[in-house]
XYZ file of C-alpha atoms in Angstrom:
580
model
C -5.387 33.919 -36.266
C -3.704 35.220 -39.431
C -0.562 37.310 -39.209
C 0.768 39.216 -42.184
C 4.237 38.420 -43.538
C 7.023 41.005 -43.157
C 6.237 44.431 -44.573
C 8.685 44.380 -47.493
C 8.363 45.562 -51.101
C 6.970 42.704 -53.183
C 10.084 42.325 -55.350
C 12.422 42.314 -52.341
C 10.276 39.805 -50.463
C 10.160 37.528 -53.521
C 13.952 37.578 -53.813
C 14.751 36.971 -50.152
C 12.125 34.330 -49.450
C 9.832 33.158 -52.231
C 12.669 32.217 -54.596
C 14.946 30.585 -52.029
C 16.075 27.205 -53.432
C 15.767 25.491 -50.045
C 12.295 24.537 -48.786
C 11.186 27.228 -46.299
C 8.230 28.160 -44.126
C 7.722 31.606 -42.630
C 6.249 31.198 -39.126
C 4.576 33.773 -36.891
C 5.608 34.145 -33.248
C 2.040 33.977 -31.974
C 2.073 30.965 -29.650
C 0.844 28.557 -32.344
C 3.475 29.247 -35.005
C 0.993 30.164 -37.735
C 2.258 29.600 -41.269
C 2.547 33.020 -42.934
C 4.062 31.803 -46.170
C 5.651 28.775 -47.857
C 7.946 28.955 -50.850
C 7.527 26.784 -53.945
C 10.334 24.427 -52.930
C 8.598 23.645 -49.631
C 5.266 23.032 -51.354
C 6.924 20.585 -53.744
C 8.746 18.627 -51.023
C 5.645 18.286 -48.838
C 3.223 17.717 -51.743
C 1.086 20.611 -50.538
C -0.845 23.512 -52.008
C -0.501 27.007 -50.580
C -4.152 26.933 -49.520
C -3.422 23.837 -47.414
C -0.923 25.737 -45.269
C -1.285 29.527 -45.132
C -2.872 30.754 -41.887
C -2.812 27.355 -40.175
C -0.789 26.469 -37.092
C 2.278 24.496 -38.179
C 1.403 21.509 -35.965
C -2.143 21.527 -37.282
C -0.916 21.470 -40.875
C 1.807 18.911 -40.028
C 0.755 16.712 -37.075
C 2.527 13.554 -35.908
C 1.879 10.479 -38.024
C -0.713 8.482 -36.007
C 0.684 5.274 -37.483
C 4.047 5.962 -35.829
C 3.325 5.604 -32.114
C 6.924 6.568 -31.179
C 6.971 9.778 -33.197
C 8.179 12.867 -31.329
C 8.437 15.022 -34.432
C 6.134 17.832 -33.298
C 7.632 17.824 -29.779
C 11.198 18.121 -31.077
C 10.315 20.885 -33.535
C 8.371 22.770 -30.854
C 11.357 22.678 -28.500
C 13.621 24.049 -31.225
C 11.228 26.917 -32.013
C 10.999 27.766 -28.304
C 14.804 27.937 -28.099
C 14.903 30.303 -31.056
C 12.482 32.682 -29.305
C 14.220 32.433 -25.925
C 17.809 32.721 -27.132
C 17.121 34.861 -30.209
C 19.514 32.857 -32.346
C 19.500 30.141 -35.005
C 18.816 26.576 -33.857
C 20.000 23.654 -36.015
C 18.158 20.394 -35.431
C 19.347 16.821 -35.836
C 18.217 14.685 -38.752
C 14.702 13.517 -37.927
C 11.818 11.579 -39.350
C 8.811 13.851 -39.776
C 6.125 12.285 -41.979
C 3.805 14.619 -43.909
C 0.111 14.122 -44.759
C -0.599 12.687 -48.209
C -3.075 15.379 -49.193
C -3.863 13.596 -52.497
C -5.230 10.616 -50.531
C -8.611 10.486 -48.883
C -7.484 7.787 -46.418
C -5.487 10.051 -44.118
C -2.250 8.346 -45.102
C 1.152 9.927 -44.449
C 4.260 10.075 -46.645
C 7.513 9.020 -44.986
C 9.974 11.929 -44.934
C 13.373 12.521 -43.345
C 14.547 16.096 -42.875
C 17.569 18.115 -41.806
C 15.895 21.246 -40.337
C 17.206 24.609 -39.164
C 15.183 27.438 -37.587
C 16.326 31.034 -38.126
C 14.986 34.103 -36.247
C 14.159 37.421 -37.905
C 14.516 40.107 -35.239
C 12.665 43.321 -34.505
C 14.664 46.541 -33.929
C 14.378 45.944 -30.169
C 15.963 42.497 -30.504
C 12.822 40.426 -30.039
C 11.919 37.701 -32.530
C 9.456 38.906 -35.174
C 9.275 35.792 -37.406
C 10.977 32.424 -37.758
C 12.180 30.913 -41.015
C 11.861 27.122 -40.829
C 14.233 25.824 -43.503
C 14.551 22.110 -44.284
C 16.488 19.766 -46.547
C 14.724 16.594 -47.676
C 17.161 13.725 -46.967
C 14.647 10.896 -47.489
C 16.547 9.505 -50.505
C 19.813 9.570 -48.552
C 18.278 7.574 -45.699
C 16.781 5.099 -48.190
C 20.229 4.662 -49.731
C 21.692 3.967 -46.301
C 18.927 1.463 -45.620
C 19.612 -0.299 -48.899
C 23.342 -0.541 -48.268
C 22.725 -1.662 -44.726
C 21.213 -4.919 -46.032
C 24.633 -6.026 -47.379
C 26.706 -8.452 -45.257
C 28.643 -6.669 -42.531
C 31.980 -5.366 -43.803
C 31.086 -5.719 -47.532
C 32.200 -2.789 -49.718
C 29.981 -1.050 -52.261
C 30.968 -0.044 -55.793
C 32.813 3.028 -54.372
C 34.884 0.880 -52.038
C 33.160 2.106 -48.872
C 32.119 -0.287 -46.134
C 28.513 0.306 -45.044
C 27.219 -1.210 -41.874
C 24.872 1.572 -40.847
C 21.141 1.204 -40.904
C 18.419 3.818 -40.842
C 18.011 3.525 -37.080
C 21.769 3.838 -36.526
C 21.981 6.959 -38.663
C 19.096 8.595 -36.835
C 20.443 7.481 -33.467
C 23.820 9.070 -34.141
C 22.213 12.225 -35.461
C 20.090 12.487 -32.337
C 23.113 11.868 -30.143
C 24.841 14.770 -31.872
C 21.737 16.919 -31.457
C 21.479 16.009 -27.766
C 25.160 16.834 -27.284
C 24.643 20.191 -28.977
C 21.614 20.891 -26.803
C 23.590 20.001 -23.690
C 26.387 22.326 -24.785
C 23.783 25.008 -25.424
C 22.303 24.466 -21.972
C 25.708 24.674 -20.310
C 26.510 27.779 -22.329
C 23.244 29.390 -21.246
C 23.980 28.526 -17.622
C 27.484 29.955 -17.950
C 26.135 33.194 -19.439
C 23.465 33.397 -16.741
C 26.068 32.808 -14.033
C 28.370 35.453 -15.533
C 25.477 37.931 -15.656
C 24.533 37.125 -12.060
C 28.126 37.519 -10.868
C 28.416 40.812 -12.729
C 25.190 42.012 -11.147
C 26.364 40.923 -7.694
C 29.693 42.670 -8.272
C 27.898 45.880 -9.250
C 25.675 45.645 -6.180
C 28.756 45.060 -4.017
C 30.440 48.152 -5.472
C 27.286 50.212 -4.953
C 27.023 48.903 -1.390
C 30.641 49.831 -0.629
C 30.153 53.326 -2.020
C 26.919 53.817 -0.086
C 28.387 52.345 3.097
C 31.368 54.674 2.914
C 29.105 57.654 2.330
C 26.716 56.756 5.132
C 29.582 56.205 7.576
C 30.884 59.694 6.937
C 27.895 61.438 8.523
C 28.167 59.879 12.011
C 31.941 60.138 11.721
C 31.641 63.849 10.889
C 29.417 64.361 13.931
C 31.877 62.564 16.208
C 34.853 64.483 14.840
C 33.133 67.857 15.149
C 31.939 67.119 18.673
C 35.400 65.979 19.773
C 37.100 69.019 18.246
C 34.591 71.247 20.029
C 35.291 69.544 23.367
C 39.029 69.640 22.712
C 38.883 73.430 22.232
C 36.668 74.092 25.272
C 37.229 74.150 29.007
C 35.532 70.765 29.246
C 38.706 69.131 27.980
C 40.857 70.422 30.839
C 39.912 67.593 33.197
C 40.443 64.881 30.594
C 43.860 63.156 30.525
C 45.827 64.069 27.402
C 46.218 60.415 26.412
C 42.415 60.004 26.261
C 42.107 62.898 23.857
C 44.904 61.466 21.724
C 43.240 58.047 21.730
C 39.913 59.465 20.530
C 41.658 61.500 17.856
C 43.618 58.463 16.634
C 40.513 56.290 16.458
C 38.619 58.939 14.502
C 41.590 59.081 12.136
C 41.558 55.284 11.798
C 37.832 55.258 11.003
C 38.356 58.011 8.447
C 41.110 56.018 6.687
C 38.932 52.884 6.645
C 36.069 54.814 5.066
C 38.458 56.322 2.506
C 39.731 52.828 1.650
C 36.178 51.521 1.204
C 35.336 54.328 -1.198
C 38.602 53.907 -3.108
C 37.995 50.151 -3.393
C 34.562 50.840 -4.843
C 35.929 53.335 -7.366
C 38.757 51.003 -8.411
C 36.325 48.108 -8.926
C 34.168 50.312 -11.153
C 37.152 51.692 -13.047
C 36.242 55.166 -11.802
C 39.690 56.147 -10.494
C 41.305 58.974 -12.452
C 44.895 60.013 -11.874
C 45.683 63.707 -11.514
C 49.192 63.810 -12.856
C 51.610 66.630 -12.187
C 55.352 67.142 -11.961
C 56.511 65.500 -8.716
C 59.671 64.213 -7.070
C 59.200 60.601 -5.957
C 61.533 61.162 -3.003
C 59.227 63.847 -1.595
C 56.262 61.500 -2.027
C 58.046 58.798 -0.032
C 59.119 61.144 2.754
C 55.619 62.595 3.065
C 54.084 59.112 3.244
C 56.600 57.983 5.859
C 55.811 61.031 7.986
C 52.064 60.325 7.764
C 52.459 56.897 9.439
C 55.109 57.864 11.988
C 52.728 57.391 14.932
C 52.149 53.753 13.924
C 55.891 53.160 14.153
C 56.111 54.937 17.508
C 53.239 52.897 18.955
C 54.925 49.538 18.200
C 58.496 50.709 18.740
C 59.626 49.920 15.183
C 62.748 51.369 13.612
C 62.311 52.795 10.096
C 65.408 53.080 7.937
C 65.019 55.056 4.712
C 67.710 54.644 2.061
C 67.245 56.969 -0.915
C 69.965 56.391 -3.512
C 71.172 59.473 -5.402
C 69.451 60.008 -8.734
C 66.813 61.889 -10.670
C 63.343 60.905 -9.423
C 61.300 63.523 -11.231
C 58.166 62.088 -12.793
C 54.664 62.959 -13.898
C 52.340 61.211 -11.462
C 49.529 61.502 -8.957
C 51.256 62.411 -5.689
C 48.216 61.598 -3.537
C 47.793 58.078 -4.931
C 51.503 57.311 -4.772
C 51.591 58.481 -1.150
C 48.753 56.049 -0.486
C 50.823 53.253 -2.043
C 53.829 53.938 0.188
C 51.723 54.536 3.309
C 49.790 51.288 2.763
C 52.987 49.274 2.325
C 54.513 50.791 5.466
C 51.299 50.256 7.464
C 51.231 46.640 6.328
C 54.816 46.161 7.494
C 53.981 47.734 10.871
C 50.951 45.477 11.394
C 52.709 42.205 10.704
C 55.990 42.876 12.453
C 56.188 42.242 16.190
C 57.011 45.176 18.471
C 60.570 46.483 18.186
C 60.985 45.344 14.601
C 63.126 46.781 11.818
C 61.574 48.090 8.628
C 63.716 49.353 5.767
C 62.625 51.341 2.728
C 65.011 51.594 -0.230
C 64.659 53.664 -3.404
C 66.894 53.388 -6.456
C 66.725 54.620 -10.053
C 68.049 53.183 -13.298
C 68.182 54.249 -16.943
C 68.147 51.943 -19.959
C 68.249 53.919 -23.174
C 65.542 56.544 -22.861
C 63.590 54.612 -20.221
C 63.998 55.673 -16.605
C 62.604 53.529 -13.814
C 62.487 53.599 -10.042
C 62.423 50.614 -7.714
C 61.032 51.033 -4.204
C 61.437 48.148 -1.738
C 59.708 47.973 1.653
C 61.306 45.196 3.709
C 60.493 43.988 7.214
C 61.648 41.270 9.616
C 58.099 40.333 10.582
C 55.889 37.263 10.324
C 56.494 36.552 6.655
C 54.065 35.237 4.040
C 53.456 31.609 3.004
C 54.377 31.023 -0.648
C 50.815 30.196 -1.645
C 49.618 33.645 -0.554
C 52.222 35.793 -2.320
C 49.801 36.632 -5.135
C 46.396 36.304 -3.468
C 47.198 38.913 -0.785
C 46.660 41.555 -3.467
C 43.043 40.482 -3.984
C 40.324 42.616 -2.427
C 39.313 41.657 1.149
C 41.947 38.880 1.234
C 43.933 38.255 4.405
C 46.600 35.631 4.994
C 45.598 34.721 8.512
C 42.237 35.946 9.709
C 43.222 35.387 13.349
C 46.258 37.637 13.040
C 44.435 40.170 10.877
C 41.531 40.522 13.250
C 43.973 41.181 16.057
C 45.785 43.791 13.977
C 42.698 45.271 12.309
C 42.172 46.041 8.653
C 39.766 45.058 5.903
C 42.164 43.513 3.405
C 41.921 46.525 1.094
C 45.270 48.324 1.363
C 47.443 46.011 -0.734
C 44.807 45.745 -3.448
C 44.637 49.525 -3.706
C 48.420 49.826 -3.669
C 48.817 47.446 -6.611
C 46.012 49.078 -8.611
C 47.447 52.570 -8.104
C 50.926 51.380 -9.129
C 49.474 49.709 -12.233
C 47.643 52.920 -13.154
C 51.099 54.546 -13.222
C 52.372 51.799 -15.542
C 54.293 49.936 -12.845
C 54.185 46.631 -10.963
C 53.944 45.617 -7.311
C 54.985 42.152 -6.149
C 55.563 40.444 -2.804
C 58.430 38.167 -1.818
C 59.004 36.110 1.313
C 61.027 33.091 2.311
C 58.119 31.873 4.412
C 56.519 32.201 7.819
C 58.719 34.007 10.353
C 61.216 35.180 7.723
C 59.931 38.649 6.954
C 58.692 39.984 3.635
C 59.505 42.372 0.814
C 57.151 44.460 -1.285
C 58.745 45.740 -4.466
C 57.378 48.579 -6.579
C 58.842 48.974 -10.070
C 57.545 52.136 -11.720
C 58.523 54.152 -14.818
C 59.814 57.679 -14.319
C 58.365 59.732 -17.150
C 60.444 62.667 -18.318
C 59.115 66.020 -17.125
C 59.795 68.733 -19.681
C 58.190 71.695 -17.955
C 58.428 71.362 -14.220
C 56.136 73.929 -12.719
C 57.550 75.669 -9.698
C 55.309 76.046 -6.709
C 53.481 79.363 -6.585
C 54.739 81.945 -4.137
C 52.868 81.979 -0.875
C 49.990 84.427 -1.083
C 49.701 87.141 1.555
C 47.930 86.063 4.709
C 45.085 88.276 5.782
C 44.103 88.664 9.394
C 40.356 88.951 9.969
C 38.478 89.013 13.229
C 36.476 85.779 13.579
C 33.529 87.503 15.233
C 33.012 89.630 12.113
C 32.511 86.564 9.925
C 28.991 85.358 9.162
C 28.649 81.693 8.164
C 25.672 79.831 6.739
C 25.752 76.063 7.344
C 23.485 73.964 5.092
C 23.414 70.351 6.365
C 20.509 67.890 6.475
C 21.869 65.578 9.202
C 20.669 67.006 12.522
C 23.577 65.717 14.626
C 26.244 66.830 12.157
C 24.570 70.231 11.748
C 24.368 70.809 15.521
C 27.945 69.692 16.214
C 29.455 71.619 13.308
C 27.483 74.783 14.113
C 28.609 74.636 17.755
C 32.208 74.144 16.622
C 32.014 77.163 14.287
C 30.407 79.312 16.989
C 33.184 78.345 19.403
C 35.602 79.933 16.938
C 33.675 83.200 17.151
C 31.771 82.999 13.860
C 28.163 84.139 13.576
C 26.381 81.001 12.388
C 22.993 80.458 10.736
C 21.806 77.008 9.639
C 19.514 75.449 7.043
C 18.477 71.796 6.704
C 17.811 71.480 2.977
C 18.900 72.929 -0.346
C 15.936 75.212 -1.046
C 15.996 76.869 2.385
C 19.771 77.149 2.037
C 19.412 79.176 -1.173
C 16.710 81.351 0.425
C 18.928 82.061 3.454
C 21.890 82.822 1.231
C 19.900 85.362 -0.780
C 18.264 86.970 2.272
C 21.300 87.131 4.587
C 24.250 87.302 2.143
C 26.692 85.596 4.551
C 30.429 85.908 3.973
C 30.822 82.111 3.919
C 28.392 79.312 3.111
C 29.266 75.719 4.014
C 27.008 73.398 2.013
C 26.650 69.624 2.186
C 26.589 67.987 -1.261
C 24.012 65.281 -0.450
C 20.999 67.411 0.439
C 17.320 66.506 0.065
C 15.291 68.413 -2.503
C 18.052 70.047 -4.494
C 21.614 68.873 -3.910
C 24.621 70.983 -3.020
C 25.731 71.301 -6.645
C 22.406 72.925 -7.553
C 22.580 75.172 -4.474
C 25.942 76.496 -5.694
C 24.665 77.018 -9.247
C 21.590 78.945 -8.046
C 23.674 81.071 -5.678
C 25.996 81.958 -8.545
C 23.100 82.771 -10.901
C 21.141 84.854 -8.365
C 23.908 86.630 -6.435
C 26.654 86.840 -9.045
C 29.717 88.576 -7.565
C 27.899 88.970 -4.239
C 27.704 85.238 -3.618
C 29.436 84.055 -0.442
C 32.644 82.050 -0.371
C 31.250 78.562 -0.983
C 32.687 75.536 0.797
C 31.375 72.077 -0.117
C 31.088 69.257 2.424
C 31.068 65.806 0.840
C 30.631 62.268 2.091
C 32.478 61.107 -1.028
C 36.171 61.727 -1.542
C 37.973 61.783 -4.857
C 38.745 64.150 -7.701
C 35.456 63.492 -9.511
C 33.426 65.056 -6.697
C 35.897 67.935 -6.298
C 35.881 68.757 -10.010
C 32.090 68.723 -10.200
C 31.871 70.909 -7.093
C 34.280 73.511 -8.505
C 32.409 73.494 -11.831
C 29.155 74.134 -9.942
C 30.575 77.237 -8.241
C 32.205 76.054 -5.006
C 35.523 77.583 -3.989
C 36.757 74.749 -1.737
C 35.813 71.133 -1.042
C 36.180 69.397 2.318
C 35.554 65.688 2.851
C 33.771 64.638 6.030
C 34.824 64.519 8.818
C 36.035 68.094 8.531
C 39.274 69.273 10.157
C 38.341 72.481 11.960
C 41.880 73.847 11.787
C 42.027 73.585 8.016
C 38.505 74.976 7.730
C 39.433 77.987 9.846
C 42.514 78.699 7.733
C 40.428 78.440 4.567
C 37.748 80.810 5.906
C 40.305 83.330 7.177
C 42.165 83.446 3.866
C 38.969 83.618 1.808
C 37.337 86.395 3.808
C 40.578 88.345 3.916
C 40.758 88.369 0.121
C 37.170 89.558 -0.286
C 37.130 92.307 2.350
C 39.419 95.133 3.470
C 42.455 94.049 5.439
C 42.100 94.227 9.219
C 44.998 94.038 11.641
């Protein structure tokens, strides 16, 4: 099989290949390494004519010397060419003996030759190997010189004052040792790259699994939450002890936080977390976070002491993420402090030149942390003592998220402990950026009163259980509710019925919730209903995309019926005449 040489202008091809001073062959990547071309230097060194070589397989034109029973010349060259194709990079070979046919002889004799070869790939635009340049240097005279010097008595110096004790076999042996070492390094490098690629792939699959797991858990959780809220509002709850209702509500809240942590861990691992900075007061963030975990303190009888030193704590930061940091640190202290413990939270500010910083310390008198774990506890899914952690619950996510969120704000989070049984400290050191234009909170908008039974709601949700529970919950509030199970029927119902409010799940079959909102906006214009998105994914990315698509509000499953009712009441009141 004959393969044409590269499609280059004749003058360019002559410059880059034909006139190369080093002996070169141009080989096809066709399974037999057909010789496409040979420059003049190669023809001279191998005592060949162009007609002897062009179109022939390289190992047919240059077979092993049958007189040398130990020759592995073709095998070694073949392995090098295979590496070039597999790795798509240059492969330098060790000095080797590769005899060439004496084409001027009719006896089939071979000429002894020693070469220093290198094989260079020429790549296609897609990165695959198109051709291989086999470049050699004839070192036969050098080896002969070494052989000649090697016949001198051991230790004798030549006319240049150099001691020569090497023989031909020693030179080749050392060259092959070097080649073998290089091949071993290459092999180890390939294994390392393959392992890195496999680990990266496994990490990506883990992140995708976490995201999908969090999303899939939201649907059954949404159904449970809706069903419980419906029961809680109905007469059926009258015979149920109050503590049972509180227990169910707490456990639903715990599951919701775990799902949120899973999704946040996935986003952090993928670098998909974006901060939504605004003018905030760090003291308010801390107080809000402390209030959010108050029930955990009450359950275990802990005392929480908050010491906020006077100072300016204004900064530009993401209040939600910083509240998560503080809440996670406090929850961690609650978990690993025995009942009736003391937990102290201190905040102080300092200024050095133009740099303002805040230091927040969460300190407990709990179980403490062994020295060897002070850094590893911040790694994802890491727990100091699995026995304790299983008893206390948790996935080993909270501290990892806390550190990552602090680092995104340009700060640091470290742990300190004197050891087991001696309590622990978690210290946040964070810069306080100057806030030039602090935006005041908008004045509270007027609250409109609207009769619930005058409100028509369309619920578009593909999960049967969630749809049934949420519809029943909405009807219990007095709303007139219609349902749809997919995006296309949701759009049709919206156009036909023109409800006041449409609650649409984002993850719908057929067309998703984003497309439902876009079509409703395009078809109905100003007559479109107030659009509320339901999402199994939390985070600003989903919210921003939902608002861009035409939604007015975004709720993350499981939905809080009280907040939903407030949102519906305010929205309908703005769009319709005021009723009192």
